[in-house]
Amino acid sequence: MNQATKRVLLLLAGGLGLAALQQQLLLRRPPRLLELQAFSASSGPAALDLRFSRPMLRASLERDSALKPPLAWRWLGEGNPLRLLLRPGQTIPGPLTLLLAGVDRRNLPLPRQRWRWDPRPRLLAVVPVPGGEQLQLQRRDGSWQPLTPVWPQLAQVMPLGNGSGVALLSGNDQGSHQLWLLPLQQRNLVRAPQTLSEPRPGQLQPLSSAPLLFAHLSSNQRGDLLVQSATAALDPGSTVLRRVQGGEVAIPQSATGPMQLLPEGGGLVVPELEGLTLHNLPGQPSRRQVLPGSRELSSFCPVSGRALLVRHWPDYRRSLELVEPGQPPRQLWIGGEAVLASACDRGGERVWLVVSDWARGSHPQLLALDRRGQLLQQRPLTGWEVEPGAPLLFDPSSQQLLLTLRSRARATEAAQPVLIEATTLELRPQAKPVRLAQWLPAG
C-alpha cells in the first residue's frame, strides 16, 4: 500500500470517526423548543402550537409543566409537534405564565422555560371625534389609544384574522373612498424576562391607487385579506386576495353580494343567484359546492366548517340555520322578526342571535339557543337600538359577547360598546362613544 493510499484511508477513517462523534453529541444534546406560536383554538378559549428539535414525551410535559393562574388544559398530538389547549368554558382572567418542562424519548430534559402569554383580544372601535372618525384601541388599563388620522368617515374596518393589522376604508364628503392597511406589532407571547406590551401601529399603507366607490373586506385566521371593490357605478368591479406572505391573486368568481373568506383559510363563500356557493381559493383544486335557496351567511363558528345562515322565506319569515360538513342545514329558529346579528361558540353548542320586530316598533331581543334550537335564555334589549351593521361577536377567552348599541333615551348621542355575559346575558355598557366596536385578535 503506497503512502497516498494510506493518507486517503486515514482521512476517511478520521471523517467517519468525526461523524460518529458528532452523532453521539447530538444524541446527548438536550431537546430544544424550536417554535412556539399562539393559535386560534376551535374547541377552547386559546391554544399554543409547539415544535421541538426532537419528539417529546407528552406525559412528561403534562407532569412537569404548569400554567398560572391554574386553568384546565391538555396536550394534543404525539411526539412532535404538540398543541397545548385550554379547555372550553373557562374565563381567562388576565395574562398567563407558562412554565414549560419535560423530557424527550431518550429521557433527556428540555431546559425549563418561562413564557408570558395573553390570548385575550382587545377592543377596537370607530370613534366619532372633532372633524370626523378615528380608529382607536382600548389598552389593558382601560384607556384608549388613537391608531389613525381623523377622516370624515371610516366606512369599513376589518381586523386581520392573525392580529397583524387592520384594513380600513376611509371616505370623504364626496362619496369617494380610499383603502388602507395599518400594520400592528403585537407582543402577546414572549419568553421571560421579556414583558408583554400594547400593540404598536406601523406606517399606514395605501392599498388602492384610485379612489373607490365602494369596497367590501374579509379576512381569515391566516391574515389574508379579500377585497371586493369598484371605482365607478358602471364598473363591474374586481375581487383580489392579498396573501399574508405577500402578493395578490385575482378571484375570478362573480357574486351577487359580499364574499367571505373561510376562517381557517383555503376557501370562500360566494353568494350567487342560485344560492350560496363554496369555492376553493386559487392554487388549489377547483371546487364548487352549492346550497340553493334564498340564504345569506350570518356568522362563522370557531369549529371548521360550521356557520350560521339566515334563510328568507316567501311568506317574509326568516330562519336561522346551522350548517355542518356533510349535513343538511339544521333550523334553529324561525319567526317574523328580522335577524340583525348572530354568533356561536365552538361548533354551535351555544348560539346567540339578535332579532327585531320592525312591525312593532323595532324592539330588539337577544336570544340564546342550544344546537338543537331549544331556547335557553331571552333578554329584551329594552331602551337600546342596535347600531346598523354592527356584528355580534363572541370572545371565548372571556366568555363575553360584544355588540354596538345606541341608547333610545339619548338617540342623538353616539352608540356604545356593550359587553354581554354569555351565560347570563347581563349587559355591561362601556363608557365610550363609538360608531362601531369589534375585537382585535391577539397576534
Tab-separated table of C-alpha atoms in Angstrom:
chain	number	residue	atom	x	y	z
A	1	MET	CA	0.000	0.000	0.000
A	2	ASN	CA	1.549	3.277	-1.081
A	3	GLN	CA	1.758	6.427	1.004
A	4	ALA	CA	-1.031	8.258	-0.888
A	5	THR	CA	-3.469	5.412	-0.320
A	6	LYS	CA	-2.648	5.376	3.413
A	7	ARG	CA	-3.364	9.106	3.647
A	8	VAL	CA	-6.723	8.688	1.913
A	9	LEU	CA	-7.674	5.846	4.248
A	10	LEU	CA	-6.635	7.874	7.280
A	11	LEU	CA	-8.712	10.847	6.105
A	12	LEU	CA	-11.729	8.608	5.534
A	13	ALA	CA	-11.343	6.994	8.931
A	14	GLY	CA	-10.990	10.399	10.547
A	15	GLY	CA	-14.086	11.642	8.809
A	16	LEU	CA	-16.091	8.618	9.900
A	17	GLY	CA	-14.854	8.998	13.439
A	18	LEU	CA	-15.768	12.686	13.499
A	19	ALA	CA	-19.239	11.900	12.132
A	20	ALA	CA	-19.753	9.238	14.796
A	21	LEU	CA	-18.609	11.652	17.494
A	22	GLN	CA	-20.957	14.347	16.222
A	23	GLN	CA	-23.798	11.846	16.158
A	24	GLN	CA	-23.144	10.883	19.768
A	25	LEU	CA	-23.013	14.525	20.796
A	26	LEU	CA	-26.284	15.227	19.028
A	27	LEU	CA	-27.896	12.210	20.664
A	28	ARG	CA	-26.856	13.508	24.075
A	29	ARG	CA	-27.806	17.100	23.339
A	30	PRO	CA	-30.943	18.206	25.260
A	31	PRO	CA	-34.096	18.793	23.215
A	32	ARG	CA	-34.862	22.371	22.238
A	33	LEU	CA	-38.051	24.309	21.679
A	34	LEU	CA	-37.835	25.469	18.064
A	35	GLU	CA	-41.149	27.281	17.717
A	36	LEU	CA	-43.992	28.447	19.943
A	37	GLN	CA	-46.995	30.103	18.326
A	38	ALA	CA	-50.394	31.217	19.578
A	39	PHE	CA	-53.278	29.532	17.770
A	40	SER	CA	-56.953	30.457	17.498
A	41	ALA	CA	-58.425	27.337	19.051
A	42	SER	CA	-61.677	25.992	17.622
A	43	SER	CA	-62.634	23.948	20.710
A	44	GLY	CA	-61.374	26.136	23.545
A	45	PRO	CA	-60.593	29.708	24.572
A	46	ALA	CA	-56.947	29.617	23.422
A	47	ALA	CA	-54.124	27.309	22.347
A	48	LEU	CA	-50.381	27.180	21.672
A	49	ASP	CA	-48.597	25.183	18.981
A	50	LEU	CA	-45.137	23.880	19.952
A	51	ARG	CA	-42.421	22.373	17.749
A	52	PHE	CA	-39.330	20.754	19.268
A	53	SER	CA	-35.960	19.635	17.932
A	54	ARG	CA	-36.972	16.006	18.588
A	55	PRO	CA	-40.098	14.144	19.719
A	56	MET	CA	-41.105	14.738	23.346
A	57	LEU	CA	-42.844	12.521	25.879
A	58	ARG	CA	-46.232	14.152	26.189
A	59	ALA	CA	-46.800	12.637	29.634
A	60	SER	CA	-43.686	14.395	30.945
A	61	LEU	CA	-44.895	17.763	29.624
A	62	GLU	CA	-48.252	17.188	31.310
A	63	ARG	CA	-46.484	16.297	34.574
A	64	ASP	CA	-43.709	18.901	34.663
A	65	SER	CA	-45.258	21.964	33.001
A	66	ALA	CA	-47.549	24.416	34.779
A	67	LEU	CA	-49.865	27.281	33.954
A	68	LYS	CA	-50.513	30.247	36.238
A	69	PRO	CA	-53.232	31.147	37.067
A	70	PRO	CA	-54.116	27.431	37.152
A	71	LEU	CA	-56.563	26.749	34.326
A	72	ALA	CA	-57.710	23.394	32.991
A	73	TRP	CA	-55.626	22.434	29.953
A	74	ARG	CA	-54.457	19.417	27.985
A	75	TRP	CA	-51.853	18.403	25.415
A	76	LEU	CA	-52.803	17.220	21.942
A	77	GLY	CA	-50.645	15.298	19.488
A	78	GLU	CA	-47.905	12.685	19.749
A	79	GLY	CA	-44.205	13.436	19.925
A	80	ASN	CA	-43.698	16.489	17.760
A	81	PRO	CA	-45.349	18.948	17.113
A	82	LEU	CA	-47.751	19.290	20.034
A	83	ARG	CA	-50.614	21.600	20.944
A	84	LEU	CA	-51.447	22.999	24.368
A	85	LEU	CA	-55.198	23.603	24.530
A	86	LEU	CA	-57.121	25.413	27.253
A	87	ARG	CA	-60.310	23.511	27.953
A	88	PRO	CA	-63.584	25.144	26.862
A	89	GLY	CA	-65.938	27.037	29.138
A	90	GLN	CA	-63.215	28.835	31.101
A	91	THR	CA	-62.640	32.546	31.527
A	92	ILE	CA	-59.077	33.810	31.174
A	93	PRO	CA	-58.738	36.413	33.945
A	94	GLY	CA	-55.559	38.088	32.689
A	95	PRO	CA	-52.058	37.402	31.367
A	96	LEU	CA	-50.869	33.802	31.838
A	97	THR	CA	-47.472	32.391	32.779
A	98	LEU	CA	-46.433	29.086	31.213
A	99	LEU	CA	-43.687	27.051	32.914
A	100	LEU	CA	-42.544	24.614	30.234
A	101	ALA	CA	-40.601	21.459	31.131
A	102	GLY	CA	-40.429	17.798	30.121
A	103	VAL	CA	-38.186	15.119	28.602
A	104	ASP	CA	-37.767	13.633	25.147
A	105	ARG	CA	-37.995	9.949	24.236
A	106	ARG	CA	-34.351	9.429	25.296
A	107	ASN	CA	-35.270	10.859	28.700
A	108	LEU	CA	-33.161	13.973	28.091
A	109	PRO	CA	-34.694	17.043	29.792
A	110	LEU	CA	-35.881	20.138	27.987
A	111	PRO	CA	-34.349	23.215	29.644
A	112	ARG	CA	-37.050	24.791	31.804
A	113	GLN	CA	-38.577	27.893	30.249
A	114	ARG	CA	-40.968	30.563	31.421
A	115	TRP	CA	-43.298	32.240	28.911
A	116	ARG	CA	-45.770	35.081	29.307
A	117	TRP	CA	-48.951	34.794	27.240
A	118	ASP	CA	-52.082	36.916	26.890
A	119	PRO	CA	-54.559	35.393	24.409
A	120	ARG	CA	-57.359	37.879	25.127
A	121	PRO	CA	-58.475	40.098	22.238
A	122	ARG	CA	-58.579	43.875	22.534
A	123	LEU	CA	-61.474	46.224	21.901
A	124	LEU	CA	-61.196	48.138	18.627
A	125	ALA	CA	-63.591	50.989	17.835
A	126	VAL	CA	-64.502	53.584	15.242
A	127	VAL	CA	-64.781	56.700	17.402
A	128	PRO	CA	-66.509	59.977	16.478
A	129	VAL	CA	-64.083	62.864	17.071
A	130	PRO	CA	-63.997	66.518	16.011
A	131	GLY	CA	-63.563	66.524	12.236
A	132	GLY	CA	-64.842	63.008	11.579
A	133	GLU	CA	-63.969	59.499	12.753
A	134	GLN	CA	-60.856	57.760	14.046
A	135	LEU	CA	-59.826	54.186	14.782
A	136	GLN	CA	-58.900	53.672	18.441
A	137	LEU	CA	-57.748	50.718	20.543
A	138	GLN	CA	-58.531	50.063	24.201
A	139	ARG	CA	-55.416	49.388	26.271
A	140	ARG	CA	-55.359	46.828	29.072
A	141	ASP	CA	-55.674	49.615	31.648
A	142	GLY	CA	-58.923	50.810	30.034
A	143	SER	CA	-57.520	53.911	28.324
A	144	TRP	CA	-57.857	54.436	24.583
A	145	GLN	CA	-55.056	54.769	22.051
A	146	PRO	CA	-55.610	56.568	18.699
A	147	LEU	CA	-54.322	54.457	15.791
A	148	THR	CA	-55.125	56.517	12.697
A	149	PRO	CA	-55.574	60.056	11.450
A	150	VAL	CA	-59.046	61.597	11.535
A	151	TRP	CA	-61.092	61.030	8.382
A	152	PRO	CA	-64.553	62.389	7.549
A	153	GLN	CA	-65.749	58.769	7.584
A	154	LEU	CA	-64.451	55.286	8.311
A	155	ALA	CA	-66.780	53.211	6.158
A	156	GLN	CA	-65.279	49.789	6.970
A	157	VAL	CA	-62.868	48.288	9.464
A	158	MET	CA	-61.583	44.725	9.080
A	159	PRO	CA	-59.094	43.366	11.654
A	160	LEU	CA	-56.849	40.764	10.017
A	161	GLY	CA	-57.539	37.340	11.444
A	162	ASN	CA	-53.997	36.843	12.744
A	163	GLY	CA	-53.989	40.191	14.548
A	164	SER	CA	-51.148	41.597	12.420
A	165	GLY	CA	-53.066	44.648	11.267
A	166	VAL	CA	-56.342	46.308	10.327
A	167	ALA	CA	-57.711	47.031	6.850
A	168	LEU	CA	-59.601	50.333	6.643
A	169	LEU	CA	-61.860	52.032	4.126
A	170	SER	CA	-61.881	55.789	4.647
A	171	GLY	CA	-64.376	58.114	2.962
A	172	ASN	CA	-64.660	61.805	2.200
A	173	ASP	CA	-67.626	64.149	1.845
A	174	GLN	CA	-67.866	63.495	-1.934
A	175	GLY	CA	-68.521	59.764	-1.559
A	176	SER	CA	-65.009	58.721	-2.604
A	177	HIS	CA	-63.172	56.051	-0.627
A	178	GLN	CA	-59.571	55.008	-0.043
A	179	LEU	CA	-58.372	51.595	1.126
A	180	TRP	CA	-55.595	51.362	3.734
A	181	LEU	CA	-53.684	48.782	5.716
A	182	LEU	CA	-52.498	49.601	9.223
A	183	PRO	CA	-49.838	47.098	10.397
A	184	LEU	CA	-49.826	46.307	14.124
A	185	GLN	CA	-46.935	44.796	16.038
A	186	GLN	CA	-48.271	42.774	18.961
A	187	ARG	CA	-46.352	41.237	21.866
A	188	ASN	CA	-48.817	38.830	23.444
A	189	LEU	CA	-46.429	35.851	23.722
A	190	VAL	CA	-42.887	36.434	24.985
A	191	ARG	CA	-40.227	34.490	26.842
A	192	ALA	CA	-39.334	35.811	30.292
A	193	PRO	CA	-37.747	38.121	31.265
A	194	GLN	CA	-39.307	39.956	28.295
A	195	THR	CA	-42.610	41.623	29.056
A	196	LEU	CA	-45.924	41.856	27.261
A	197	SER	CA	-46.768	45.202	25.696
A	198	GLU	CA	-49.537	47.064	23.920
A	199	PRO	CA	-49.792	46.816	20.108
A	200	ARG	CA	-47.612	49.283	18.214
A	201	PRO	CA	-49.083	50.723	14.997
A	202	GLY	CA	-46.854	50.821	11.941
A	203	GLN	CA	-46.865	53.085	8.910
A	204	LEU	CA	-50.283	53.428	7.282
A	205	GLN	CA	-50.145	51.861	3.800
A	206	PRO	CA	-52.497	52.782	0.904
A	207	LEU	CA	-53.899	49.724	-0.863
A	208	SER	CA	-55.895	51.400	-3.641
A	209	SER	CA	-54.258	53.531	-6.314
A	210	ALA	CA	-57.539	55.092	-7.493
A	211	PRO	CA	-60.494	56.411	-5.459
A	212	LEU	CA	-63.096	53.714	-4.849
A	213	LEU	CA	-66.878	53.896	-4.987
A	214	PHE	CA	-67.189	51.015	-2.530
A	215	ALA	CA	-65.265	48.070	-1.130
A	216	HIS	CA	-66.104	45.028	0.937
A	217	LEU	CA	-63.424	43.410	3.106
A	218	SER	CA	-62.970	39.939	4.578
A	219	SER	CA	-60.081	38.194	6.363
A	220	ASN	CA	-59.238	34.728	7.644
A	221	GLN	CA	-57.178	33.464	10.569
A	222	ARG	CA	-54.035	33.340	8.419
A	223	GLY	CA	-54.234	37.114	7.918
A	224	ASP	CA	-55.176	37.007	4.209
A	225	LEU	CA	-57.371	39.906	3.044
A	226	LEU	CA	-60.110	39.691	0.419
A	227	VAL	CA	-61.065	42.987	-1.262
A	228	GLN	CA	-64.149	43.419	-3.463
A	229	SER	CA	-64.159	46.913	-4.939
A	230	ALA	CA	-65.308	49.154	-7.778
A	231	THR	CA	-64.231	52.627	-8.890
A	232	ALA	CA	-67.471	53.778	-10.557
A	233	ALA	CA	-71.183	52.968	-10.715
A	234	LEU	CA	-70.889	51.147	-14.072
A	235	ASP	CA	-67.610	49.465	-13.156
A	236	PRO	CA	-68.146	45.679	-12.831
A	237	GLY	CA	-65.556	45.751	-10.076
A	238	SER	CA	-62.836	43.317	-9.139
A	239	THR	CA	-62.016	40.920	-6.325
A	240	VAL	CA	-58.446	40.479	-5.137
A	241	LEU	CA	-56.923	38.250	-2.484
A	242	ARG	CA	-53.946	39.815	-0.691
A	243	ARG	CA	-51.969	36.964	0.849
A	244	VAL	CA	-50.308	37.419	4.209
A	245	GLN	CA	-46.980	36.186	2.751
A	246	GLY	CA	-47.209	38.907	0.100
A	247	GLY	CA	-48.599	39.165	-3.406
A	248	GLU	CA	-52.084	39.489	-4.870
A	249	VAL	CA	-54.286	36.952	-6.638
A	250	ALA	CA	-57.338	37.849	-8.718
A	251	ILE	CA	-60.539	35.984	-7.806
A	252	PRO	CA	-62.490	35.140	-10.981
A	253	GLN	CA	-65.863	34.378	-9.336
A	254	SER	CA	-68.672	36.903	-9.722
A	255	ALA	CA	-71.089	37.394	-6.852
A	256	THR	CA	-74.456	38.947	-6.065
A	257	GLY	CA	-73.222	40.187	-2.696
A	258	PRO	CA	-70.253	40.250	-0.323
A	259	MET	CA	-67.888	37.270	-0.419
A	260	GLN	CA	-66.445	35.871	2.811
A	261	LEU	CA	-63.179	34.015	3.357
A	262	LEU	CA	-63.443	30.820	5.393
A	263	PRO	CA	-61.832	31.443	8.794
A	264	GLU	CA	-59.395	28.534	8.556
A	265	GLY	CA	-58.323	29.593	5.044
A	266	GLY	CA	-58.409	27.749	1.745
A	267	GLY	CA	-61.869	28.750	0.547
A	268	LEU	CA	-64.527	31.419	0.306
A	269	VAL	CA	-68.315	31.680	0.405
A	270	VAL	CA	-69.818	33.385	-2.650
A	271	PRO	CA	-73.478	34.473	-2.912
A	272	GLU	CA	-74.861	33.724	-6.367
A	273	LEU	CA	-78.302	33.773	-7.980
A	274	GLU	CA	-78.866	30.077	-7.353
A	275	GLY	CA	-77.757	30.207	-3.704
A	276	LEU	CA	-74.639	30.228	-1.572
A	277	THR	CA	-71.608	28.586	-3.164
A	278	LEU	CA	-68.335	27.410	-1.669
A	279	HIS	CA	-65.161	27.748	-3.758
A	280	ASN	CA	-61.523	26.866	-3.232
A	281	LEU	CA	-59.025	29.693	-3.422
A	282	PRO	CA	-56.702	29.932	-6.452
A	283	GLY	CA	-53.813	27.489	-6.332
A	284	GLN	CA	-55.996	24.635	-5.064
A	285	PRO	CA	-58.057	22.059	-6.982
A	286	SER	CA	-61.205	23.640	-8.371
A	287	ARG	CA	-64.275	23.051	-6.195
A	288	ARG	CA	-67.768	24.469	-6.248
A	289	GLN	CA	-70.493	23.405	-3.855
A	290	VAL	CA	-73.965	24.943	-3.924
A	291	LEU	CA	-76.517	25.415	-1.143
A	292	PRO	CA	-79.677	26.512	-3.012
A	293	GLY	CA	-82.305	28.870	-1.661
A	294	SER	CA	-82.526	32.454	-0.501
A	295	ARG	CA	-79.845	32.358	2.187
A	296	GLU	CA	-77.125	34.670	3.453
A	297	LEU	CA	-74.140	33.985	5.636
A	298	SER	CA	-74.637	35.427	9.110
A	299	SER	CA	-71.530	34.301	11.035
A	300	PHE	CA	-68.921	31.561	11.321
A	301	CYS	CA	-68.465	29.230	14.281
A	302	PRO	CA	-64.955	28.536	15.649
A	303	VAL	CA	-65.006	24.853	14.617
A	304	SER	CA	-64.059	24.452	10.970
A	305	GLY	CA	-66.927	24.111	8.518
A	306	ARG	CA	-69.648	25.334	10.890
A	307	ALA	CA	-71.584	28.521	10.194
A	308	LEU	CA	-74.908	30.252	10.818
A	309	LEU	CA	-77.110	31.205	7.862
A	310	VAL	CA	-80.207	33.371	7.650
A	311	ARG	CA	-82.846	31.968	5.305
A	312	HIS	CA	-85.554	34.196	3.782
A	313	TRP	CA	-88.933	32.519	3.192
A	314	PRO	CA	-91.629	33.503	0.632
A	315	ASP	CA	-94.025	34.491	3.465
A	316	TYR	CA	-91.408	37.009	4.726
A	317	ARG	CA	-90.359	34.931	7.697
A	318	ARG	CA	-86.680	34.365	8.478
A	319	SER	CA	-84.975	31.388	9.975
A	320	LEU	CA	-81.533	30.809	11.457
A	321	GLU	CA	-79.759	27.648	10.305
A	322	LEU	CA	-76.650	25.826	11.486
A	323	VAL	CA	-74.637	24.226	8.694
A	324	GLU	CA	-72.084	21.460	9.266
A	325	PRO	CA	-69.946	19.480	6.802
A	326	GLY	CA	-71.860	16.655	5.167
A	327	GLN	CA	-75.175	17.576	6.848
A	328	PRO	CA	-78.246	19.450	5.590
A	329	PRO	CA	-78.815	22.844	7.275
A	330	ARG	CA	-80.424	22.489	10.711
A	331	GLN	CA	-83.089	25.055	11.534
A	332	LEU	CA	-82.568	26.575	14.980
A	333	TRP	CA	-85.113	29.411	14.924
A	334	ILE	CA	-87.873	30.766	12.684
A	335	GLY	CA	-90.065	33.830	13.022
A	336	GLY	CA	-91.348	37.046	11.517
A	337	GLU	CA	-88.668	39.203	13.135
A	338	ALA	CA	-85.571	40.428	11.357
A	339	VAL	CA	-82.298	38.719	12.312
A	340	LEU	CA	-79.841	41.553	12.962
A	341	ALA	CA	-76.792	39.547	14.040
A	342	SER	CA	-75.685	36.150	15.336
A	343	ALA	CA	-72.733	34.385	16.953
A	344	CYS	CA	-71.874	30.884	18.088
A	345	ASP	CA	-69.492	29.015	20.376
A	346	ARG	CA	-67.342	26.093	19.194
A	347	GLY	CA	-69.377	24.031	16.706
A	348	GLY	CA	-72.700	25.659	17.547
A	349	GLU	CA	-73.140	24.230	21.044
A	350	ARG	CA	-74.381	27.686	22.024
A	351	VAL	CA	-75.889	30.169	19.595
A	352	TRP	CA	-76.899	33.779	20.162
A	353	LEU	CA	-78.964	35.947	17.846
A	354	VAL	CA	-80.394	39.435	17.934
A	355	VAL	CA	-83.883	39.772	16.438
A	356	SER	CA	-86.090	42.812	15.993
A	357	ASP	CA	-89.791	43.121	15.181
A	358	TRP	CA	-89.957	46.126	12.890
A	359	ALA	CA	-93.765	45.934	12.711
A	360	ARG	CA	-93.985	46.638	16.449
A	361	GLY	CA	-91.542	49.478	16.651
A	362	SER	CA	-88.169	47.765	16.462
A	363	HIS	CA	-87.808	46.228	19.894
A	364	PRO	CA	-84.600	44.149	19.705
A	365	GLN	CA	-84.191	40.969	21.714
A	366	LEU	CA	-81.194	38.770	22.409
A	367	LEU	CA	-81.874	35.027	22.282
A	368	ALA	CA	-79.625	32.174	23.432
A	369	LEU	CA	-80.180	28.731	21.878
A	370	ASP	CA	-78.536	25.327	22.049
A	371	ARG	CA	-77.510	23.359	18.951
A	372	ARG	CA	-80.963	21.720	18.785
A	373	GLY	CA	-82.697	25.101	18.664
A	374	GLN	CA	-84.000	24.988	22.235
A	375	LEU	CA	-84.414	28.455	23.741
A	376	LEU	CA	-82.088	28.732	26.728
A	377	GLN	CA	-82.478	32.417	27.542
A	378	GLN	CA	-84.170	35.515	26.209
A	379	ARG	CA	-83.341	39.126	27.050
A	380	PRO	CA	-85.231	42.134	25.684
A	381	LEU	CA	-82.773	44.932	24.881
A	382	THR	CA	-85.119	47.468	26.428
A	383	GLY	CA	-84.034	51.037	25.908
A	384	TRP	CA	-81.468	50.127	23.238
A	385	GLU	CA	-81.210	50.124	19.465
A	386	VAL	CA	-78.678	48.050	17.536
A	387	GLU	CA	-76.305	50.208	15.537
A	388	PRO	CA	-76.911	49.416	11.816
A	389	GLY	CA	-74.413	46.884	10.503
A	390	ALA	CA	-72.972	46.107	13.935
A	391	PRO	CA	-71.890	42.460	14.316
A	392	LEU	CA	-72.477	40.275	17.362
A	393	LEU	CA	-69.055	38.861	18.290
A	394	PHE	CA	-68.188	36.132	20.818
A	395	ASP	CA	-64.897	36.031	22.698
A	396	PRO	CA	-64.266	32.526	24.138
A	397	SER	CA	-61.381	33.769	26.301
A	398	SER	CA	-63.678	35.996	28.375
A	399	GLN	CA	-66.984	34.221	27.655
A	400	GLN	CA	-68.413	37.548	26.503
A	401	LEU	CA	-70.345	38.853	23.534
A	402	LEU	CA	-69.728	42.273	22.005
A	403	LEU	CA	-72.480	44.373	20.432
A	404	THR	CA	-72.675	48.056	19.479
A	405	LEU	CA	-75.856	49.613	20.902
A	406	ARG	CA	-77.366	53.098	20.979
A	407	SER	CA	-79.463	54.344	23.875
A	408	ARG	CA	-83.048	55.221	22.901
A	409	ALA	CA	-83.142	57.851	25.632
A	410	ARG	CA	-80.067	59.549	24.135
A	411	ALA	CA	-80.714	58.941	20.436
A	412	THR	CA	-78.700	61.991	19.384
A	413	GLU	CA	-75.572	60.703	21.121
A	414	ALA	CA	-73.122	58.118	19.800
A	415	ALA	CA	-73.517	54.405	20.358
A	416	GLN	CA	-71.546	52.407	22.952
A	417	PRO	CA	-69.690	49.098	23.006
A	418	VAL	CA	-71.736	46.748	25.179
A	419	LEU	CA	-70.192	43.599	26.643
A	420	ILE	CA	-72.683	40.819	27.337
A	421	GLU	CA	-72.031	37.898	29.669
A	422	ALA	CA	-72.573	34.818	27.501
A	423	THR	CA	-74.149	32.706	30.256
A	424	THR	CA	-76.387	35.278	31.973
A	425	LEU	CA	-76.912	37.760	29.100
A	426	GLU	CA	-76.115	40.567	31.545
A	427	LEU	CA	-75.286	43.836	29.749
A	428	ARG	CA	-72.164	45.827	30.641
A	429	PRO	CA	-72.136	49.075	28.616
A	430	GLN	CA	-68.718	50.682	28.193
A	431	ALA	CA	-68.467	54.432	28.721
A	432	LYS	CA	-67.048	55.179	25.279
A	433	PRO	CA	-68.861	56.902	22.377
A	434	VAL	CA	-68.349	54.820	19.227
A	435	ARG	CA	-69.967	54.121	15.907
A	436	LEU	CA	-68.741	50.533	15.694
A	437	ALA	CA	-66.871	48.168	18.028
A	438	GLN	CA	-65.005	44.960	17.149
A	439	TRP	CA	-62.460	42.559	18.639
A	440	LEU	CA	-58.829	42.741	17.571
A	441	PRO	CA	-57.445	39.171	17.761
A	442	ALA	CA	-54.333	38.674	19.891
A	443	GLY	CA	-51.499	38.202	17.427
